[in-house]
Amino acid sequence: MKNNEAPKKIYLKDYREPSYWIKKTTLDVQIYDGHTDVTATLLLERNANDESRKLSLDGDSLELRGLTLDGKKLDDTQYVLDAEHLTLENLSDQHELIIETRIYPETNTSLEGLYKSRLIYCTQCEAEGFRKITYYLDRPDVMSEFTTRITADKTRCPILLSNGNKIDEGECANDRHFAVWHDPHLKPAYLFALVAGELSLLEDRFTTCSGRDVLLQIWVEEKDLDKCAHAMDSLKRSMAWDEQRYGREYDLDIFMIVAVDDFNMGAMENKGLNIFNTSCVLAKKETTTDAEFQRVEGVVAHEYFHNWSGNRVTCRDWFQLSLKEGFTVFRDAQFSSDMGSATVKRVEDVLLLRAAQFAEDAGPMAHPVQPDAFIEISNFYTLTIYEKGAEVVRMLHTLLGETLFRKGSDLYFERHDGQAVTIDDFVRAMEEVSGRDLSQFKRWYKQAGTPELEVSSEYIEASEEYVLQFKQRCRPTVECKEKQPFVIPVDLSLLGDAGKLPLNLKDQLDPERSDNTRMVIELTEAEERFVFTGVKELPAPALLRGFSAPVKLRYRYTDEQLLRILKLEDDGFCRWDAAQQLMIREIDRIREALVADPSPAISPALVDALTAVLADDSLDPAMVSLMLTVPSEKYLNELGEQVEVEATHHARQLLERKLAKALAEPLLQCYELMRARQAAKPYSVVAADVAERALQNTALHLLSILGDEKSLALVQQQFAEADNMTDELAAFKALVHSTRSRFDSAKTDAIQRFYTKWQAEALVVNHWFSVQASSPAPDVLEQVKALMTHPAFDMKNPNKLRALIGAFCNNVTGFHNANGLGYAFLGDRIIELNRSNPQIAARLLTPLTKWRRYDEKRQEKMKAQLERIQSEPNLSKDVFEVVSKSLELS
Ligand code: B3K
Ligand code: ZN
């Protein structure tokens, strides 16, 4: 996009069906060293619902070399070609159009369309990348039958893959060979994929519920073949789970996963040929942390589940993106809960929502789960579409219950199989099976922003009544100033001194959804009041159990009430949240006290409560670990109106120090116990073992803060002895992030050793970058700049960019250093990346977009960088949209 051109905004309200359908798409792809020639044969059929006889095909960065309509070559007076379209007019009802284009995968650094990752040719077409391969109706409602012939050099590209089943292969002249793939399922172009290169294979099989035999293949570079077992196992479990839980069976004879190093996101659900970032496939204990093992499992499942929620039933247009993404994230979250610990998974999801999605909702890129306008769709693969979208589906599940929800999803899949549909179609299926009117519920899709739920209570001892008063409000966002009330399911219970109290509502609710001591009430009004009767003592209300709605809850809990919830509530999320709230309070107190006292005391009640948590054998060690984890700076900074960079950092650091000191003894015991348990058995990633390592390493982190000889020795010992990456990385981080001078030489030594040991493992080297980039050291920016010149760094590889630049920009004290140099550094990188990889540039920009939340001086400096980026010539649509929205007057 040139600076003086206004970029076009696309609106949901302007949706129109295409003028033509593409019944069949036959691709002939000739890969040569340096360029690739693509011949696309399109069988066109006029859309009877549309009068136009004009066909405007999308194209981007293509070299048109020939156009043949029904066997006749067209000259350039017979079509119109501009930078984004190839247009033909006065067409008939049916045509065969042959388009010849030349493309340059070797120099395609955008990682969209056909590109080369190291030695492997691969594609990424979602959302609008297919138009970088050939001219096409590159929109998800145009579904076509694809046949793809790939021809390439036999030695350089022995493996040739595309969607569907291989129907032919053979040799050609000049040491070349070909393969022909046919996909019997109609699909939009965004699900097209092609891979060519030298790849090694892990193979397995799966028998579906109806007895069909499916070949499973994972293709990777040979050196990584020993890291595929976990992904294969995850795939088989996903296939079985989707049959059991959703009645969805796989539909081709082969399912392939290919791993490549250069990939803009985690993975892509192309029909029958998923392409993955290596970071979401490869796993083995020496090189992979537990969190990464779980991510591999989750992403493999997510992409596999898309085969139904996304591929068989796809989106009509990109405004419906959350139809497939929100639903599929919900499905993968259910899967992960079933495979591991449901509470831990829930807490992790809430952490992400609160620290990042709520921030998105409060920032300039805020948009509804179903956006109504965009400039560049790539900017809308957001936490709102994915995570909030999943929360919305989760609320539907809560409101309908498992049985009706399943009926609704069955109806949705059956009714719309093979179609490109909308979010309304999904909700309609849920309405039909439940008989509920979900029109108000749909506001979750239409209104952006995080609702704030203020709750107050009153206990009337004389009448034994307990009143809960709810007020919801949602701040205005660009697309909607006056928000209408949301439907908010509030899962709650009341805790007395000795445990749960029976719940009796004055105005009876559906008894099926409430048992005696727990119920889900549904808020629908801006203000509502619920009266519980027969309440014999002043209770502590456990509100939003399981985080039943993505809202900001405000209730003035007393410390005593939080401690009671922490002790007595059976919902793990609420217990954890009570611990978090106690810590947040403590941090607030410290921040205030610090003005007069450099070392304020912390509340003994908190220490006692955490001591009890540590001593409680009945608790899952993973929960203990989470409860001992002080809220992140990122989350703390979300809580107030204005971010107080230094004050929050210091108060948080102080709380950690004081807790470490006060809990030193039980922490050490716990650390040793977990280590001993681990030492007594072989490594495994079952939830119970992951939990023990999590607690061991949380304890190690806190102990390392003590900074004494003993803790240094402990960390060094773990670093030296670890036989798995979870433990090794935890120790490495403890060394590198230590602010104690006693750790200095061990730190330098560890940085050296870690790199020397792992230099051949790209994914481990990414940890090496990100641990250093997230260090609290005052000279972290200098270190990051130095690391950019390290031979292992590569500006073209998104994983490396995220590991070094991304980690630094999320390092609150480093990036937001008052000198503003962090901002200028990011500005430089964005300007560079705007040219090579606009998608990644726009994404890395996120921390700068939040400039309005900082003090005046920082605001000025952040804004200056945004303005500098905005004034760049040839700004990509991606970066333009984010920068201009950030600078718009609010
Ligand atoms: N559907 C892809 C994301 C594509 C992003 C394009 N910019 C991965 C996923 O959500 O499964
Ligand atoms: Zn997805």
PDB file of C-alpha atoms in Angstrom, residues 435-598:
ATOM      1  CA  GLY A 435     -35.868 -24.299  22.509  1.00  0.00           C
ATOM      2  CA  ARG A 436     -34.105 -21.260  23.968  1.00  0.00           C
ATOM      3  CA  ASP A 437     -34.123 -17.813  22.484  1.00  0.00           C
ATOM      4  CA  LEU A 438     -30.453 -16.894  22.222  1.00  0.00           C
ATOM      5  CA  SER A 439     -30.913 -13.499  20.597  1.00  0.00           C
ATOM      6  CA  GLN A 440     -29.705 -11.612  23.664  1.00  0.00           C
ATOM      7  CA  PHE A 441     -26.881 -14.074  24.102  1.00  0.00           C
ATOM      8  CA  LYS A 442     -25.640 -13.137  20.622  1.00  0.00           C
ATOM      9  CA  ARG A 443     -24.546  -9.771  21.973  1.00  0.00           C
ATOM     10  CA  TRP A 444     -21.395 -11.610  23.047  1.00  0.00           C
ATOM     11  CA  TYR A 445     -20.575 -11.876  19.357  1.00  0.00           C
ATOM     12  CA  LYS A 446     -21.505  -8.332  18.434  1.00  0.00           C
ATOM     13  CA  GLN A 447     -20.315  -6.122  21.283  1.00  0.00           C
ATOM     14  CA  ALA A 448     -16.609  -5.773  21.990  1.00  0.00           C
ATOM     15  CA  GLY A 449     -15.140  -5.090  25.398  1.00  0.00           C
ATOM     16  CA  THR A 450     -14.970  -6.956  28.687  1.00  0.00           C
ATOM     17  CA  PRO A 451     -18.100  -6.634  30.818  1.00  0.00           C
ATOM     18  CA  GLU A 452     -17.470  -5.516  34.384  1.00  0.00           C
ATOM     19  CA  LEU A 453     -19.616  -7.221  36.938  1.00  0.00           C
ATOM     20  CA  GLU A 454     -19.974  -5.438  40.214  1.00  0.00           C
ATOM     21  CA  VAL A 455     -21.443  -7.483  42.997  1.00  0.00           C
ATOM     22  CA  SER A 456     -22.549  -6.324  46.412  1.00  0.00           C
ATOM     23  CA  SER A 457     -24.159  -8.284  49.186  1.00  0.00           C
ATOM     24  CA  GLU A 458     -26.252  -7.852  52.259  1.00  0.00           C
ATOM     25  CA  TYR A 459     -26.945 -10.299  55.028  1.00  0.00           C
ATOM     26  CA  ILE A 460     -30.179  -9.859  56.956  1.00  0.00           C
ATOM     27  CA  GLU A 461     -29.659 -11.912  60.026  1.00  0.00           C
ATOM     28  CA  ALA A 462     -33.172 -11.537  61.400  1.00  0.00           C
ATOM     29  CA  SER A 463     -34.840 -13.035  58.305  1.00  0.00           C
ATOM     30  CA  GLU A 464     -31.884 -15.287  57.429  1.00  0.00           C
ATOM     31  CA  GLU A 465     -31.764 -13.742  53.998  1.00  0.00           C
ATOM     32  CA  TYR A 466     -28.704 -13.117  51.898  1.00  0.00           C
ATOM     33  CA  VAL A 467     -28.984 -10.686  49.012  1.00  0.00           C
ATOM     34  CA  LEU A 468     -26.634 -10.554  46.045  1.00  0.00           C
ATOM     35  CA  GLN A 469     -26.905  -7.478  43.887  1.00  0.00           C
ATOM     36  CA  PHE A 470     -25.326  -7.597  40.425  1.00  0.00           C
ATOM     37  CA  LYS A 471     -24.563  -4.631  38.197  1.00  0.00           C
ATOM     38  CA  GLN A 472     -23.026  -5.143  34.786  1.00  0.00           C
ATOM     39  CA  ARG A 473     -21.536  -2.519  32.552  1.00  0.00           C
ATOM     40  CA  CYS A 474     -19.232  -2.525  29.572  1.00  0.00           C
ATOM     41  CA  ARG A 475     -17.140   0.419  28.538  1.00  0.00           C
ATOM     42  CA  PRO A 476     -17.701   1.864  25.087  1.00  0.00           C
ATOM     43  CA  THR A 477     -15.571   0.586  22.220  1.00  0.00           C
ATOM     44  CA  VAL A 478     -15.168   2.077  18.770  1.00  0.00           C
ATOM     45  CA  GLU A 479     -17.895   0.031  17.089  1.00  0.00           C
ATOM     46  CA  CYS A 480     -20.394   0.308  19.928  1.00  0.00           C
ATOM     47  CA  LYS A 481     -20.720   3.164  22.368  1.00  0.00           C
ATOM     48  CA  GLU A 482     -23.824   2.080  24.273  1.00  0.00           C
ATOM     49  CA  LYS A 483     -23.626  -1.541  25.284  1.00  0.00           C
ATOM     50  CA  GLN A 484     -26.744  -3.602  25.897  1.00  0.00           C
ATOM     51  CA  PRO A 485     -26.658  -6.033  28.820  1.00  0.00           C
ATOM     52  CA  PHE A 486     -25.061  -9.428  28.222  1.00  0.00           C
ATOM     53  CA  VAL A 487     -26.356 -12.830  29.310  1.00  0.00           C
ATOM     54  CA  ILE A 488     -23.901 -13.735  32.061  1.00  0.00           C
ATOM     55  CA  PRO A 489     -23.979 -17.182  33.631  1.00  0.00           C
ATOM     56  CA  VAL A 490     -22.717 -16.925  37.215  1.00  0.00           C
ATOM     57  CA  ASP A 491     -21.833 -20.227  38.787  1.00  0.00           C
ATOM     58  CA  LEU A 492     -21.829 -19.741  42.561  1.00  0.00           C
ATOM     59  CA  SER A 493     -21.937 -21.218  46.005  1.00  0.00           C
ATOM     60  CA  LEU A 494     -22.065 -19.771  49.508  1.00  0.00           C
ATOM     61  CA  LEU A 495     -19.509 -20.778  52.076  1.00  0.00           C
ATOM     62  CA  GLY A 496     -20.236 -20.825  55.766  1.00  0.00           C
ATOM     63  CA  ASP A 497     -17.684 -21.286  58.505  1.00  0.00           C
ATOM     64  CA  ALA A 498     -17.625 -25.035  58.102  1.00  0.00           C
ATOM     65  CA  GLY A 499     -18.431 -25.485  54.451  1.00  0.00           C
ATOM     66  CA  LYS A 500     -21.061 -24.982  51.779  1.00  0.00           C
ATOM     67  CA  LEU A 501     -24.480 -23.680  52.666  1.00  0.00           C
ATOM     68  CA  PRO A 502     -27.676 -24.957  51.045  1.00  0.00           C
ATOM     69  CA  LEU A 503     -28.946 -22.616  48.348  1.00  0.00           C
ATOM     70  CA  ASN A 504     -32.576 -21.639  48.216  1.00  0.00           C
ATOM     71  CA  LEU A 505     -33.537 -18.806  45.969  1.00  0.00           C
ATOM     72  CA  LYS A 506     -36.544 -16.761  46.853  1.00  0.00           C
ATOM     73  CA  ASP A 507     -37.773 -16.871  43.264  1.00  0.00           C
ATOM     74  CA  GLN A 508     -37.177 -20.417  42.181  1.00  0.00           C
ATOM     75  CA  LEU A 509     -34.850 -21.118  39.253  1.00  0.00           C
ATOM     76  CA  ASP A 510     -34.764 -24.152  36.999  1.00  0.00           C
ATOM     77  CA  PRO A 511     -34.018 -26.834  39.604  1.00  0.00           C
ATOM     78  CA  GLU A 512     -32.240 -29.033  37.069  1.00  0.00           C
ATOM     79  CA  ARG A 513     -29.302 -26.703  36.818  1.00  0.00           C
ATOM     80  CA  SER A 514     -28.810 -26.160  40.503  1.00  0.00           C
ATOM     81  CA  ASP A 515     -27.930 -28.763  43.050  1.00  0.00           C
ATOM     82  CA  ASN A 516     -28.197 -28.064  46.676  1.00  0.00           C
ATOM     83  CA  THR A 517     -25.053 -26.092  47.293  1.00  0.00           C
ATOM     84  CA  ARG A 518     -24.200 -24.791  43.853  1.00  0.00           C
ATOM     85  CA  MET A 519     -26.142 -23.087  41.092  1.00  0.00           C
ATOM     86  CA  VAL A 520     -25.744 -21.178  37.879  1.00  0.00           C
ATOM     87  CA  ILE A 521     -27.744 -17.987  37.825  1.00  0.00           C
ATOM     88  CA  GLU A 522     -28.243 -16.205  34.522  1.00  0.00           C
ATOM     89  CA  LEU A 523     -27.960 -12.458  34.524  1.00  0.00           C
ATOM     90  CA  THR A 524     -29.720 -10.664  31.694  1.00  0.00           C
ATOM     91  CA  GLU A 525     -30.314  -7.149  33.030  1.00  0.00           C
ATOM     92  CA  ALA A 526     -28.023  -4.251  33.765  1.00  0.00           C
ATOM     93  CA  GLU A 527     -28.944  -4.634  37.431  1.00  0.00           C
ATOM     94  CA  GLU A 528     -30.347  -7.663  39.177  1.00  0.00           C
ATOM     95  CA  ARG A 529     -30.961  -8.845  42.686  1.00  0.00           C
ATOM     96  CA  PHE A 530     -31.112 -12.400  44.002  1.00  0.00           C
ATOM     97  CA  VAL A 531     -32.313 -13.265  47.482  1.00  0.00           C
ATOM     98  CA  PHE A 532     -31.274 -16.499  49.152  1.00  0.00           C
ATOM     99  CA  THR A 533     -33.388 -17.706  52.047  1.00  0.00           C
ATOM    100  CA  GLY A 534     -32.582 -19.849  55.043  1.00  0.00           C
ATOM    101  CA  VAL A 535     -29.034 -18.572  55.234  1.00  0.00           C
ATOM    102  CA  LYS A 536     -28.031 -19.190  58.818  1.00  0.00           C
ATOM    103  CA  GLU A 537     -24.725 -17.355  58.917  1.00  0.00           C
ATOM    104  CA  LEU A 538     -22.892 -14.622  57.035  1.00  0.00           C
ATOM    105  CA  PRO A 539     -21.434 -16.466  54.032  1.00  0.00           C
ATOM    106  CA  ALA A 540     -18.441 -15.934  51.761  1.00  0.00           C
ATOM    107  CA  PRO A 541     -19.820 -16.060  48.229  1.00  0.00           C
ATOM    108  CA  ALA A 542     -17.737 -18.096  45.766  1.00  0.00           C
ATOM    109  CA  LEU A 543     -18.653 -16.260  42.580  1.00  0.00           C
ATOM    110  CA  LEU A 544     -17.948 -17.196  38.976  1.00  0.00           C
ATOM    111  CA  ARG A 545     -16.887 -20.728  39.841  1.00  0.00           C
ATOM    112  CA  GLY A 546     -14.836 -22.229  37.006  1.00  0.00           C
ATOM    113  CA  PHE A 547     -14.708 -18.680  35.606  1.00  0.00           C
ATOM    114  CA  SER A 548     -18.184 -19.194  34.195  1.00  0.00           C
ATOM    115  CA  ALA A 549     -18.095 -15.951  32.158  1.00  0.00           C
ATOM    116  CA  PRO A 550     -15.282 -13.817  30.710  1.00  0.00           C
ATOM    117  CA  VAL A 551     -15.958 -10.763  32.862  1.00  0.00           C
ATOM    118  CA  LYS A 552     -14.111  -8.609  35.342  1.00  0.00           C
ATOM    119  CA  LEU A 553     -15.655  -9.423  38.693  1.00  0.00           C
ATOM    120  CA  ARG A 554     -15.634  -6.818  41.421  1.00  0.00           C
ATOM    121  CA  TYR A 555     -16.743  -7.808  44.868  1.00  0.00           C
ATOM    122  CA  ARG A 556     -15.321  -6.371  48.055  1.00  0.00           C
ATOM    123  CA  TYR A 557     -14.173  -9.558  49.669  1.00  0.00           C
ATOM    124  CA  THR A 558     -12.759  -9.314  53.144  1.00  0.00           C
ATOM    125  CA  ASP A 559      -9.428 -11.071  53.654  1.00  0.00           C
ATOM    126  CA  GLU A 560     -11.254 -13.508  55.885  1.00  0.00           C
ATOM    127  CA  GLN A 561     -13.686 -14.398  53.112  1.00  0.00           C
ATOM    128  CA  LEU A 562     -10.874 -14.990  50.630  1.00  0.00           C
ATOM    129  CA  LEU A 563      -9.078 -17.182  53.140  1.00  0.00           C
ATOM    130  CA  ARG A 564     -12.281 -19.129  53.638  1.00  0.00           C
ATOM    131  CA  ILE A 565     -12.696 -19.688  49.909  1.00  0.00           C
ATOM    132  CA  LEU A 566      -9.066 -20.716  49.679  1.00  0.00           C
ATOM    133  CA  LYS A 567      -9.679 -23.279  52.400  1.00  0.00           C
ATOM    134  CA  LEU A 568     -13.183 -24.548  51.764  1.00  0.00           C
ATOM    135  CA  GLU A 569     -14.250 -24.080  48.149  1.00  0.00           C
ATOM    136  CA  ASP A 570     -14.132 -27.229  46.028  1.00  0.00           C
ATOM    137  CA  ASP A 571     -13.837 -25.345  42.743  1.00  0.00           C
ATOM    138  CA  GLY A 572     -10.114 -25.232  42.003  1.00  0.00           C
ATOM    139  CA  PHE A 573     -10.370 -22.087  39.938  1.00  0.00           C
ATOM    140  CA  CYS A 574     -11.999 -20.162  42.811  1.00  0.00           C
ATOM    141  CA  ARG A 575      -9.427 -21.384  45.309  1.00  0.00           C
ATOM    142  CA  TRP A 576      -6.596 -20.329  43.060  1.00  0.00           C
ATOM    143  CA  ASP A 577      -8.268 -17.013  42.354  1.00  0.00           C
ATOM    144  CA  ALA A 578      -8.689 -16.348  46.075  1.00  0.00           C
ATOM    145  CA  ALA A 579      -4.941 -16.868  46.525  1.00  0.00           C
ATOM    146  CA  GLN A 580      -4.287 -14.512  43.607  1.00  0.00           C
ATOM    147  CA  GLN A 581      -6.523 -11.849  45.053  1.00  0.00           C
ATOM    148  CA  LEU A 582      -4.820 -12.086  48.424  1.00  0.00           C
ATOM    149  CA  MET A 583      -1.483 -11.599  46.717  1.00  0.00           C
ATOM    150  CA  ILE A 584      -2.742  -8.680  44.643  1.00  0.00           C
ATOM    151  CA  ARG A 585      -3.943  -7.022  47.827  1.00  0.00           C
ATOM    152  CA  GLU A 586      -0.603  -7.591  49.429  1.00  0.00           C
ATOM    153  CA  ILE A 587       1.157  -6.038  46.441  1.00  0.00           C
ATOM    154  CA  ASP A 588      -1.130  -3.006  46.690  1.00  0.00           C
ATOM    155  CA  ARG A 589      -0.393  -2.675  50.379  1.00  0.00           C
ATOM    156  CA  ILE A 590       3.331  -2.951  49.764  1.00  0.00           C
ATOM    157  CA  ARG A 591       3.173  -0.345  47.030  1.00  0.00           C
ATOM    158  CA  GLU A 592       1.519   2.103  49.369  1.00  0.00           C
ATOM    159  CA  ALA A 593       3.753   1.277  52.328  1.00  0.00           C
ATOM    160  CA  LEU A 594       6.931   1.561  50.245  1.00  0.00           C
ATOM    161  CA  VAL A 595       6.527   5.319  50.191  1.00  0.00           C
ATOM    162  CA  ALA A 596       7.482   5.469  53.875  1.00  0.00           C
ATOM    163  CA  ASP A 597       9.128   2.130  54.591  1.00  0.00           C
ATOM    164  CA  PRO A 598      11.644   0.397  52.266  1.00  0.00           C
TER     165      PRO A 598
END
